[in-house]
Coordinates of C-alpha atoms in Angstrom, one line a residue:
Chain G
M22 CA -234.7 209.2 -21.7
N23 CA -230.8 208.7 -20.9
R24 CA -230.6 207.0 -24.5
K25 CA -232.1 209.4 -26.3
Y26 CA -228.8 211.7 -23.8
I27 CA -226.4 209.2 -25.0
T28 CA -227.2 209.1 -28.6
T29 CA -227.0 212.7 -28.6
I30 CA -223.6 212.6 -27.4
I31 CA -222.4 209.7 -29.6
V32 CA -223.9 212.1 -32.8
I33 CA -221.8 215.8 -31.3
A34 CA -218.5 213.8 -30.6
F35 CA -218.4 212.2 -33.8
F36 CA -219.5 215.4 -35.6
L37 CA -216.9 216.7 -33.7
S38 CA -214.5 213.5 -34.4
P39 CA -212.6 215.9 -38.1
L40 CA -211.3 217.8 -35.5
F41 CA -209.0 214.9 -33.4
L42 CA -208.5 212.7 -36.5
N43 CA -206.2 212.7 -39.0
S44 CA -206.7 213.2 -42.3
Y45 CA -206.6 209.7 -43.4
W46 CA -208.9 208.5 -40.9
V47 CA -211.2 210.9 -42.0
D48 CA -211.2 209.6 -45.4
V49 CA -212.3 206.6 -44.3
L50 CA -215.0 208.1 -42.3
N51 CA -216.1 209.6 -45.9
N52 CA -216.1 206.4 -47.2
I53 CA -218.7 205.3 -44.4
G54 CA -221.0 207.6 -44.8
I55 CA -220.5 207.2 -49.0
Y56 CA -221.5 203.6 -48.3
A57 CA -224.4 205.0 -45.7
I58 CA -225.8 207.1 -47.7
L59 CA -226.2 204.2 -50.8
A60 CA -227.2 201.4 -48.4
L61 CA -229.7 203.6 -47.2
S62 CA -231.0 204.2 -50.4
L63 CA -231.0 200.6 -51.1
N64 CA -232.9 199.5 -48.2
F65 CA -236.1 201.3 -49.4
I66 CA -235.9 198.5 -52.4
L67 CA -234.6 195.5 -51.1
G68 CA -235.3 196.2 -46.5
D69 CA -238.4 198.2 -46.8
T70 CA -239.8 196.6 -49.9
G71 CA -238.2 193.1 -50.4
L72 CA -237.3 193.5 -54.0
F73 CA -233.5 191.5 -54.4
H74 CA -231.7 194.3 -56.1
M75 CA -228.3 193.3 -56.3
G76 CA -227.6 196.0 -59.5
H77 CA -227.6 199.3 -57.0
A78 CA -224.2 200.1 -58.2
A79 CA -225.3 200.9 -61.7
F80 CA -227.8 203.8 -60.4
F81 CA -224.4 205.3 -58.1
A82 CA -222.2 205.4 -61.9
V83 CA -225.0 206.5 -63.8
G84 CA -224.8 209.6 -61.5
A85 CA -221.4 210.3 -60.8
Y86 CA -221.1 210.1 -65.3
T87 CA -223.8 212.4 -65.5
T88 CA -222.0 214.8 -62.8
A89 CA -218.6 213.5 -64.7
I90 CA -219.4 214.6 -68.4
L91 CA -221.7 217.7 -67.9
N92 CA -218.8 218.6 -65.2
T93 CA -215.6 218.2 -67.4
M94 CA -217.5 219.3 -71.0
Y95 CA -219.9 222.1 -71.0
H96 CA -218.2 222.8 -66.3
I97 CA -221.9 223.1 -64.9
P98 CA -221.1 223.2 -61.2
I99 CA -220.9 220.3 -58.8
I100 CA -223.7 221.6 -57.1
L101 CA -226.2 222.6 -59.3
L102 CA -225.5 219.0 -60.9
I103 CA -226.4 217.1 -57.8
P104 CA -230.5 216.7 -59.0
F105 CA -230.0 216.7 -62.1
S106 CA -227.4 213.4 -61.2
G107 CA -230.3 212.0 -59.3
I108 CA -232.8 212.9 -62.2
T109 CA -230.8 210.9 -65.3
A110 CA -230.5 208.1 -62.0
A111 CA -234.0 208.0 -61.6
I112 CA -234.7 207.7 -65.2
F113 CA -232.8 204.8 -66.0
A114 CA -234.2 202.9 -62.7
Y115 CA -237.9 203.5 -64.4
L116 CA -236.4 202.6 -67.9
V117 CA -235.3 199.8 -67.0
A118 CA -237.1 198.0 -63.5
R119 CA -239.9 199.0 -65.3
P120 CA -240.4 195.6 -67.3
I121 CA -238.9 193.4 -64.6
I122 CA -241.0 195.0 -62.2
H123 CA -243.5 192.1 -62.0
L124 CA -241.0 188.9 -61.1
R125 CA -240.1 188.4 -58.4
G126 CA -237.3 186.6 -55.8
D127 CA -234.2 185.2 -57.3
Y128 CA -235.2 186.3 -60.9
L129 CA -235.1 189.9 -60.0
L130 CA -232.3 189.9 -58.7
I131 CA -230.5 187.6 -61.8
V132 CA -231.7 190.2 -63.3
T133 CA -230.0 192.8 -61.7
I134 CA -226.9 191.8 -61.9
G135 CA -227.0 191.9 -65.3
I136 CA -228.2 195.2 -65.7
V137 CA -225.0 196.5 -63.3
E138 CA -222.7 193.7 -65.9
I139 CA -224.2 195.7 -68.4
V140 CA -223.3 199.2 -67.4
R141 CA -219.8 198.9 -66.3
I142 CA -219.4 196.9 -69.7
A143 CA -221.2 199.9 -71.5
L144 CA -218.6 201.8 -69.4
I145 CA -215.3 200.0 -70.5
N146 CA -216.3 200.5 -73.9
N147 CA -216.4 204.4 -74.2
I148 CA -220.5 204.0 -75.1
F149 CA -221.2 207.1 -76.6
G150 CA -217.9 208.5 -77.0
L151 CA -218.9 209.6 -73.7
T152 CA -217.0 208.4 -70.6
G153 CA -213.5 207.4 -71.1
G154 CA -213.4 204.0 -71.6
S155 CA -211.5 202.1 -69.1
N156 CA -209.6 204.9 -68.3
G157 CA -212.7 206.9 -66.7
I158 CA -213.2 210.4 -66.5
F159 CA -210.1 212.9 -64.5
G160 CA -210.4 216.4 -64.0
I161 CA -214.2 216.5 -62.1
S162 CA -214.0 220.0 -60.0
R163 CA -214.6 220.5 -56.4
P164 CA -218.1 221.4 -55.0
N165 CA -218.9 224.9 -54.9
L166 CA -220.4 225.6 -52.0
L167 CA -221.5 229.7 -51.6
G168 CA -217.8 230.5 -52.4
L169 CA -215.9 228.0 -49.6
V170 CA -215.0 225.0 -52.0
I171 CA -215.0 221.6 -50.3
R172 CA -211.5 220.2 -51.3
R173 CA -210.0 219.0 -48.1
P174 CA -211.1 215.7 -46.0
E175 CA -213.0 217.3 -43.0
H176 CA -214.5 219.8 -45.9
F177 CA -215.8 216.2 -47.7
F178 CA -216.6 215.0 -44.1
Y179 CA -219.3 217.3 -42.9
Y180 CA -220.5 217.7 -46.7
I181 CA -221.6 213.7 -46.8
W182 CA -222.2 213.5 -43.2
I183 CA -224.6 215.9 -43.6
F184 CA -226.1 214.8 -47.2
L185 CA -226.4 211.7 -44.9
A186 CA -228.4 213.0 -42.0
I187 CA -231.2 215.0 -43.9
S188 CA -231.7 211.1 -46.2
V189 CA -232.3 209.7 -42.6
F190 CA -234.6 212.9 -41.2
L191 CA -236.2 212.2 -45.3
F192 CA -236.0 208.2 -45.1
E193 CA -237.4 207.8 -41.4
R194 CA -240.8 210.1 -42.7
L195 CA -241.2 208.1 -46.1
R196 CA -241.0 204.9 -43.6
N197 CA -243.2 206.5 -40.6
S198 CA -246.3 207.4 -43.8
R199 CA -248.8 205.7 -46.0
F200 CA -245.8 205.5 -48.5
G201 CA -243.3 203.7 -46.3
R202 CA -245.8 201.1 -44.2
A203 CA -247.5 200.4 -48.3
L204 CA -243.9 198.7 -49.2
N205 CA -244.5 197.1 -46.1
Y206 CA -247.5 196.0 -47.5
I207 CA -245.9 194.7 -50.2
K208 CA -243.0 193.0 -48.3
E209 CA -245.0 191.5 -46.0
D210 CA -247.4 189.9 -48.6
E211 CA -247.6 191.0 -52.0
V212 CA -251.0 188.9 -53.5
A213 CA -253.0 190.7 -49.9
A214 CA -251.3 194.4 -50.4
E215 CA -252.8 193.8 -53.7
G216 CA -255.9 192.3 -52.9
T217 CA -256.3 195.0 -49.7
G218 CA -256.1 198.0 -53.0
V219 CA -252.3 198.9 -52.3
N220 CA -251.5 199.5 -56.2
I221 CA -248.1 197.2 -55.9
A222 CA -245.8 197.5 -59.3
R223 CA -246.3 201.5 -58.3
Y224 CA -244.9 201.4 -55.3
K225 CA -242.6 198.8 -56.2
L226 CA -241.6 201.3 -59.5
I227 CA -241.2 204.2 -57.4
A228 CA -239.2 202.1 -54.5
F229 CA -236.9 202.0 -57.3
V230 CA -236.8 204.6 -58.9
I231 CA -236.1 206.7 -55.2
G232 CA -233.1 204.8 -54.4
A233 CA -231.9 205.4 -57.7
F234 CA -232.1 208.9 -57.8
W235 CA -230.4 209.0 -54.1
A236 CA -228.0 207.0 -55.6
G237 CA -227.1 208.8 -57.9
M238 CA -227.0 211.8 -56.2
V239 CA -224.1 209.9 -54.0
G240 CA -222.8 209.3 -57.2
N241 CA -222.2 212.9 -57.5
I242 CA -220.7 213.2 -54.8
Y243 CA -218.0 210.1 -55.2
A244 CA -216.9 211.8 -58.3
S245 CA -216.2 215.5 -57.1
K246 CA -214.3 214.0 -53.9
M247 CA -212.0 211.7 -56.6
T248 CA -211.8 214.1 -59.2
I249 CA -211.5 210.7 -61.6
I250 CA -213.6 207.6 -62.0
S251 CA -213.5 205.0 -63.7
P252 CA -215.7 201.8 -64.8
E253 CA -214.0 199.6 -61.9
S254 CA -216.0 202.0 -59.1
F255 CA -219.0 200.5 -60.5
T256 CA -218.4 196.3 -60.5
F257 CA -221.0 193.7 -59.3
W258 CA -219.0 193.7 -56.2
E259 CA -219.6 197.3 -55.3
S260 CA -223.3 196.0 -55.4
V261 CA -223.1 193.2 -53.2
V262 CA -221.2 195.2 -50.4
Y263 CA -224.6 197.2 -50.5
F264 CA -226.2 194.3 -49.8
C265 CA -224.5 193.0 -47.1
I266 CA -224.6 196.2 -45.6
V267 CA -228.5 196.1 -45.4
I268 CA -228.6 192.2 -44.3
L269 CA -225.9 192.5 -42.2
G270 CA -227.4 195.4 -40.2
G271 CA -231.4 194.6 -40.6
S272 CA -233.1 195.2 -43.9
G273 CA -236.1 198.0 -43.3
S274 CA -233.8 199.3 -40.1
I275 CA -232.5 202.9 -40.5
S276 CA -229.5 202.8 -37.8
G277 CA -229.0 199.0 -38.8
V278 CA -227.5 200.4 -41.9
I279 CA -225.6 202.5 -41.1
L280 CA -224.1 200.7 -37.8
G281 CA -223.6 198.1 -41.4
S282 CA -221.9 200.5 -43.5
F283 CA -219.3 201.3 -40.4
L284 CA -218.4 197.6 -39.6
L285 CA -218.5 196.5 -43.2
I286 CA -216.1 199.9 -44.5
G287 CA -214.6 200.8 -41.1
L288 CA -213.1 197.3 -39.8
P289 CA -211.5 196.2 -42.8
E290 CA -209.5 199.5 -42.4
I291 CA -208.5 199.3 -39.2
F292 CA -207.6 195.7 -39.2
R293 CA -205.6 196.4 -42.0
E294 CA -201.5 195.1 -41.3
F295 CA -203.4 191.7 -41.6
S296 CA -204.1 192.1 -44.9
Q297 CA -205.5 189.0 -45.9
A298 CA -206.1 187.3 -43.1
R299 CA -209.2 189.7 -42.3
M300 CA -211.0 189.2 -45.5
L301 CA -211.0 185.5 -44.2
A302 CA -211.7 186.4 -40.7
F303 CA -214.8 188.6 -42.8
G304 CA -216.3 185.8 -44.5
L305 CA -216.7 183.5 -41.5
A306 CA -218.3 186.5 -39.4
M307 CA -220.7 186.8 -41.9
I308 CA -221.2 183.4 -42.2
I309 CA -221.8 183.1 -38.4
M310 CA -224.4 186.8 -38.2
M311 CA -226.3 184.8 -41.2
I312 CA -226.6 181.6 -38.9
V313 CA -227.7 183.3 -35.5
R314 CA -228.6 186.6 -36.4
P315 CA -230.4 186.1 -39.6
Q316 CA -232.6 189.5 -39.0
G317 CA -229.6 191.9 -38.6
L318 CA -227.5 193.6 -36.3
I319 CA -230.1 196.0 -35.3
P320 CA -234.1 195.0 -36.8
P321 CA -236.6 197.3 -37.9
P322 CA -238.0 198.5 -34.6
P323 CA -241.9 198.6 -34.7
R324 CA -243.6 202.0 -36.0
K325 CA -245.1 203.8 -33.5
Y326 CA -248.7 205.4 -33.1
D327 CA -250.5 208.4 -30.8
V328 CA -253.0 205.1 -29.9
Y329 CA -250.8 202.9 -28.4
M330 CA -250.0 205.7 -25.9
D331 CA -253.7 207.0 -25.4
K332 CA -254.5 203.4 -25.0
K333 CA -252.4 202.5 -21.9
F334 CA -253.1 205.6 -20.3
A335 CA -257.2 203.9 -20.8
E336 CA -256.1 201.3 -18.7
N337 CA -254.4 203.2 -15.9
Chain T
M6 CA -280.5 196.2 -60.7
A7 CA -278.3 193.9 -59.0
L8 CA -274.7 195.6 -57.2
L9 CA -273.4 192.2 -58.4
H10 CA -274.2 190.8 -61.4
L11 CA -272.0 188.1 -63.6
K12 CA -273.2 186.8 -66.8
N13 CA -271.7 184.0 -69.3
L14 CA -268.9 183.8 -66.4
T15 CA -266.0 180.8 -67.9
K16 CA -262.9 180.1 -67.0
Y17 CA -260.6 177.4 -68.4
F18 CA -257.4 176.1 -66.3
G19 CA -255.4 174.5 -69.6
G20 CA -258.1 172.6 -71.0
L21 CA -260.3 172.3 -67.8
A22 CA -263.5 175.0 -67.3
A23 CA -262.9 175.8 -64.3
V24 CA -266.1 177.9 -64.3
D25 CA -268.1 177.1 -66.7
D26 CA -271.0 179.9 -68.2
V27 CA -271.6 180.7 -64.8
S28 CA -274.7 183.0 -63.9
F29 CA -276.2 184.8 -61.2
D30 CA -276.7 188.2 -59.4
V31 CA -276.2 189.6 -56.3
E32 CA -278.8 192.0 -54.7
E33 CA -277.7 195.3 -53.1
G34 CA -278.1 194.6 -49.1
S35 CA -278.2 191.3 -49.3
I36 CA -276.4 188.2 -47.8
V37 CA -276.0 185.7 -50.3
G38 CA -273.7 181.9 -50.3
L39 CA -272.1 181.0 -53.2
I40 CA -271.5 176.8 -52.3
G41 CA -270.8 173.7 -53.4
P42 CA -268.2 170.3 -53.5
N43 CA -264.5 170.5 -53.3
G44 CA -263.2 171.5 -57.0
A45 CA -266.8 172.9 -58.0
G46 CA -264.5 176.7 -58.4
K47 CA -266.3 178.8 -56.2
T48 CA -262.6 180.7 -54.9
T49 CA -262.0 180.9 -59.1
V50 CA -265.2 182.9 -59.4
F51 CA -264.2 185.0 -56.2
N52 CA -261.0 185.6 -58.1
L53 CA -263.0 186.4 -60.7
I54 CA -264.5 189.5 -59.5
T55 CA -261.0 190.4 -57.1
G56 CA -259.0 191.2 -60.9
H57 CA -256.8 188.2 -59.8
Y58 CA -258.1 186.4 -62.7
V59 CA -259.3 187.7 -66.2
P60 CA -262.4 185.2 -67.1
D61 CA -262.2 183.9 -70.9
K62 CA -265.6 184.8 -72.0
G63 CA -269.1 186.1 -69.7
E64 CA -268.9 190.1 -67.9
I65 CA -268.7 191.5 -64.0
I66 CA -270.5 194.3 -63.6
F67 CA -270.3 195.7 -60.3
D68 CA -272.4 199.1 -59.9
G69 CA -273.1 200.0 -63.7
Q70 CA -269.1 198.9 -64.6
N71 CA -267.5 196.5 -66.3
L72 CA -264.9 194.7 -63.8
V73 CA -263.8 192.3 -66.5
K74 CA -259.7 193.6 -67.0
K75 CA -259.9 196.0 -64.2
P76 CA -256.0 195.5 -62.5
T77 CA -257.6 194.5 -57.7
H78 CA -256.6 197.2 -56.4
Q79 CA -258.9 199.0 -58.5
I80 CA -261.4 196.5 -58.5
V81 CA -260.7 196.7 -54.1
S82 CA -260.8 201.4 -54.6
L83 CA -264.3 200.3 -56.5
G84 CA -265.9 199.1 -53.5
I85 CA -265.2 194.9 -53.4
A86 CA -263.5 193.9 -50.3
R87 CA -262.3 190.7 -49.9
T88 CA -260.9 188.1 -47.7
F89 CA -258.6 185.0 -48.4
Q90 CA -258.9 181.4 -47.8
T91 CA -255.6 180.8 -46.3
I92 CA -255.3 184.0 -43.8
R93 CA -253.0 186.3 -45.9
L94 CA -252.5 189.1 -43.3
F95 CA -249.2 190.7 -42.5
K96 CA -247.4 188.8 -40.3
E97 CA -244.8 191.1 -38.7
L98 CA -247.0 194.4 -38.8
S99 CA -249.4 195.3 -36.0
V100 CA -252.7 194.7 -35.8
L101 CA -253.5 198.5 -36.4
E102 CA -251.1 198.5 -39.1
N103 CA -252.9 195.6 -41.0
A104 CA -256.8 197.5 -40.0
M105 CA -254.8 200.7 -42.1
S106 CA -253.6 198.8 -44.9
G107 CA -257.6 198.9 -46.0
Y108 CA -258.1 202.5 -45.7
H109 CA -254.6 202.7 -47.8
C110 CA -256.2 203.0 -50.8
R111 CA -258.8 205.4 -50.3
M112 CA -256.3 207.9 -49.1
K113 CA -254.0 210.8 -51.1
A114 CA -250.5 211.1 -49.9
G115 CA -248.2 210.6 -52.2
I116 CA -244.4 210.5 -51.8
F117 CA -243.6 214.0 -51.3
A118 CA -246.4 214.9 -49.2
C119 CA -245.0 212.0 -47.2
M120 CA -242.0 213.6 -47.1
F121 CA -242.9 217.3 -45.7
K122 CA -245.9 216.2 -44.0
P123 CA -248.3 218.7 -44.7
R124 CA -251.7 219.2 -42.6
W125 CA -254.0 217.7 -44.4
Q126 CA -251.0 214.2 -44.5
R127 CA -251.3 214.3 -41.0
E128 CA -255.1 214.2 -40.8
E129 CA -255.4 211.5 -43.5
E130 CA -253.2 210.0 -41.3
K131 CA -255.1 210.4 -38.3
R132 CA -258.6 209.6 -40.5
A133 CA -256.3 206.5 -41.1
I134 CA -256.9 205.4 -37.4
D135 CA -259.8 205.8 -36.3
I136 CA -261.0 203.7 -38.9
A137 CA -258.7 201.4 -38.6
I138 CA -259.8 201.4 -34.6
K139 CA -263.7 201.8 -35.8
E140 CA -263.5 198.5 -37.5
L141 CA -261.1 196.8 -35.0
E142 CA -263.9 197.6 -32.6
F143 CA -266.5 196.4 -34.6
V144 CA -264.8 192.6 -34.9
G145 CA -263.6 192.8 -31.4
L146 CA -260.1 193.1 -31.5
K147 CA -259.4 196.7 -30.4
V148 CA -257.6 194.9 -27.2
D149 CA -255.0 194.0 -29.3
L150 CA -253.9 196.9 -31.3
E151 CA -250.1 196.6 -30.4
Q152 CA -249.9 193.0 -31.1
K153 CA -247.9 191.9 -34.3
A154 CA -250.6 190.0 -36.6
K155 CA -248.7 186.5 -36.2
N156 CA -249.6 186.6 -32.3
L157 CA -253.5 186.4 -32.8
S158 CA -255.0 183.8 -32.5
Y159 CA -256.2 181.5 -36.2
G160 CA -260.3 182.9 -34.9
N161 CA -258.9 186.5 -34.4
Q162 CA -256.6 186.6 -37.7
R163 CA -259.8 185.8 -39.3
L164 CA -261.8 188.2 -38.2
L165 CA -258.3 190.7 -38.4
E166 CA -258.6 189.8 -42.5
I167 CA -262.5 191.4 -41.8
A168 CA -261.6 194.0 -40.6
R169 CA -258.9 194.8 -42.9
A170 CA -261.2 194.2 -45.3
L171 CA -264.2 196.4 -43.9
A172 CA -261.3 199.5 -43.7
T173 CA -261.5 200.0 -47.0
S174 CA -265.3 200.7 -47.0
P175 CA -267.2 198.7 -49.5
K176 CA -270.2 198.1 -50.9
L177 CA -270.2 194.6 -51.6
I178 CA -267.7 192.1 -48.8
I179 CA -266.0 188.8 -49.9
L180 CA -265.9 186.1 -47.9
D181 CA -264.0 183.6 -48.6
E182 CA -264.7 180.2 -45.7
P183 CA -265.2 182.4 -42.7
A184 CA -265.1 180.2 -40.7
G185 CA -262.3 177.7 -41.7
G186 CA -261.0 176.5 -38.0
M187 CA -262.8 178.4 -35.4
N188 CA -265.0 176.7 -32.9
D189 CA -269.2 176.2 -32.6
Q190 CA -268.6 179.8 -30.5
E191 CA -266.7 181.8 -32.2
T192 CA -269.2 180.3 -35.5
Q193 CA -272.0 181.7 -33.6
E194 CA -270.4 185.2 -33.6
L195 CA -269.1 185.3 -37.1
I196 CA -273.0 184.7 -37.8
Q197 CA -273.8 188.1 -35.5
L198 CA -270.8 189.7 -37.2
I199 CA -272.1 189.1 -40.6
R200 CA -275.3 189.7 -40.0
N201 CA -274.2 193.5 -38.6
I202 CA -271.9 193.7 -41.8
R203 CA -275.3 193.9 -43.5
D204 CA -276.7 196.1 -41.0
R205 CA -273.9 198.3 -42.7
K206 CA -275.5 198.3 -45.5
I207 CA -272.5 196.4 -46.8
T208 CA -273.8 193.5 -49.5
V209 CA -272.0 190.0 -48.6
L210 CA -271.3 186.9 -50.6
L211 CA -269.6 184.6 -49.3
I212 CA -268.0 181.0 -49.1
E213 CA -268.4 178.9 -46.9
H214 CA -268.0 175.0 -46.2
D215 CA -270.4 174.8 -43.2
M216 CA -273.7 174.2 -44.2
N217 CA -274.9 175.6 -40.3
L218 CA -273.5 178.6 -41.0
V219 CA -274.8 179.0 -44.7
M220 CA -278.3 177.8 -43.9
D221 CA -279.0 180.0 -41.8
V222 CA -277.9 183.7 -42.2
C223 CA -278.1 183.4 -46.4
E224 CA -281.0 185.0 -47.9
Y225 CA -279.9 183.4 -51.1
I226 CA -277.9 180.3 -51.8
V227 CA -276.2 178.9 -55.6
V228 CA -274.7 176.0 -55.8
L229 CA -271.3 174.9 -58.0
D230 CA -271.0 171.3 -59.8
N231 CA -268.0 171.0 -61.5
G232 CA -267.6 174.6 -62.4
K233 CA -271.8 174.5 -63.4
K234 CA -274.2 176.9 -61.8
I235 CA -276.8 173.7 -61.0
S236 CA -278.8 175.5 -58.6
E237 CA -280.3 178.5 -56.4
G238 CA -282.7 180.5 -54.4
S239 CA -283.4 180.5 -50.7
P240 CA -281.8 178.3 -48.4
E241 CA -285.1 175.6 -48.4
Q242 CA -285.6 175.5 -52.4
V243 CA -281.7 174.7 -52.5
R244 CA -282.0 172.2 -49.5
E245 CA -284.9 170.3 -51.6
D246 CA -282.6 170.5 -54.6
P247 CA -282.2 167.1 -56.2
R248 CA -279.7 168.6 -58.3
V249 CA -277.9 169.7 -55.2
I250 CA -278.7 166.9 -53.0
E251 CA -277.0 164.6 -55.6
A252 CA -273.7 166.8 -55.8
Y253 CA -273.2 166.4 -52.5
L254 CA -274.1 162.8 -52.0
G255 CA -273.8 161.3 -55.2
I256 CA -276.6 159.2 -56.6
D257 CA -277.0 155.5 -57.3
E258 CA -277.0 154.2 -60.4
E259 CA -279.0 151.6 -61.0

């Protein structure tokens, strides 16, 4: 009970933090939020299902460019484009993942790296004359939520973190269901999962599609926050950062992934004055972490079932 | 018509016929044993039935349907469950969740139902837990619900595999060396368990090296050697068959 109390207080304090932080730090929190949602969507694929996917920035890019193109060319409101960006990213994920879904471990990893590079190079080359080449697209409008234009970092703080809270709520529900268990069965032992009746190809594909759907929606938020996007925001390195957040925080653990985002995105900001040295310390910290705590900072907690409780009552 | 009917089943690995023109029937409600020396092709036959391999030739008819080229998960939902020779549990998950995995194929909830949890989804979830617990009780593992599967003893891990297979509500259960790594007492309990499974009208097909178990529990035995069927019949018939004795003990070449 006490723990629940403390968590509530921290969450409330966090949601009030824009009141006493300057715009710079609020923007840092916004970045953390964006990375956290992206990492949560990757966690679905990498953490829960165990698929080594290092090209998540590709789905993020598809979502961001969908929003940018449709908003600048046809002036469709940003908010309406949120689900649409998710859907285009999901369709893209379905098309690229379908032929490679049976690949295992390292092979899948290499192919997904290929995908993110292809997307980046396609964007630089101004594919279909839509993406604006290496300059990208500028002049994307701000989200307009029922007359309230979201513009200042404080606005975006609530916009992003409420979106994150909804995502966490839904992901947690998915985790505690037939669907979440099926993903874990696949992660634990593919052959046994198929042998007990789980359609593994289908579930892997759905994991990809849902992860991409969420990444696409974050792409929309990112595009409207920056108002300008260019291919350099969607590099292989970005994908590596999401990957590290998930592995460092704890594969399959929602709270772990959020903590991971704070550490990987927030800490470098705090130690900004040490410039290059901080990245060195950072790399070292990652190495040490992987040696002493390979399961991540907060490994996923076991699911709870009512029957566990019943049994304890029965014993008393 | 038999529950499971194999006809001229053939599978090559490279040039080697791992299973060579094997035909036999498994009658509904029986306990059938598949035996043979190492490398005789027993597990390959199992993998063909469960769809892990596709046969090069032949038919597998189960309950009136041809299983050839059907994916494994679909074969499971048609009513064939299996256990593995080398234990394959979901080690980091709880015993309960391992048993629940069997019921997965009988559940309907899709992604939206899992997110928004309508009433029918919660009831389905409850039913899955009830069935998992019922099967765990049946094999005698109900006390360990919350344990991680990897923390069970070897014998109990085998029982958990059986519970997981039973949770798929199969018509036919295929056991691949269920007594492997069990001591005498555990084996005796296993024999009783196999009979109890049959008493629930579930047909049993098993591979086993422990001859005492096979002769004791099986009503019908099929013997393979070098991928070919060399004998079949009741335990008494098979035991007396000179070809079987030859396959197991070798023969003097004089």
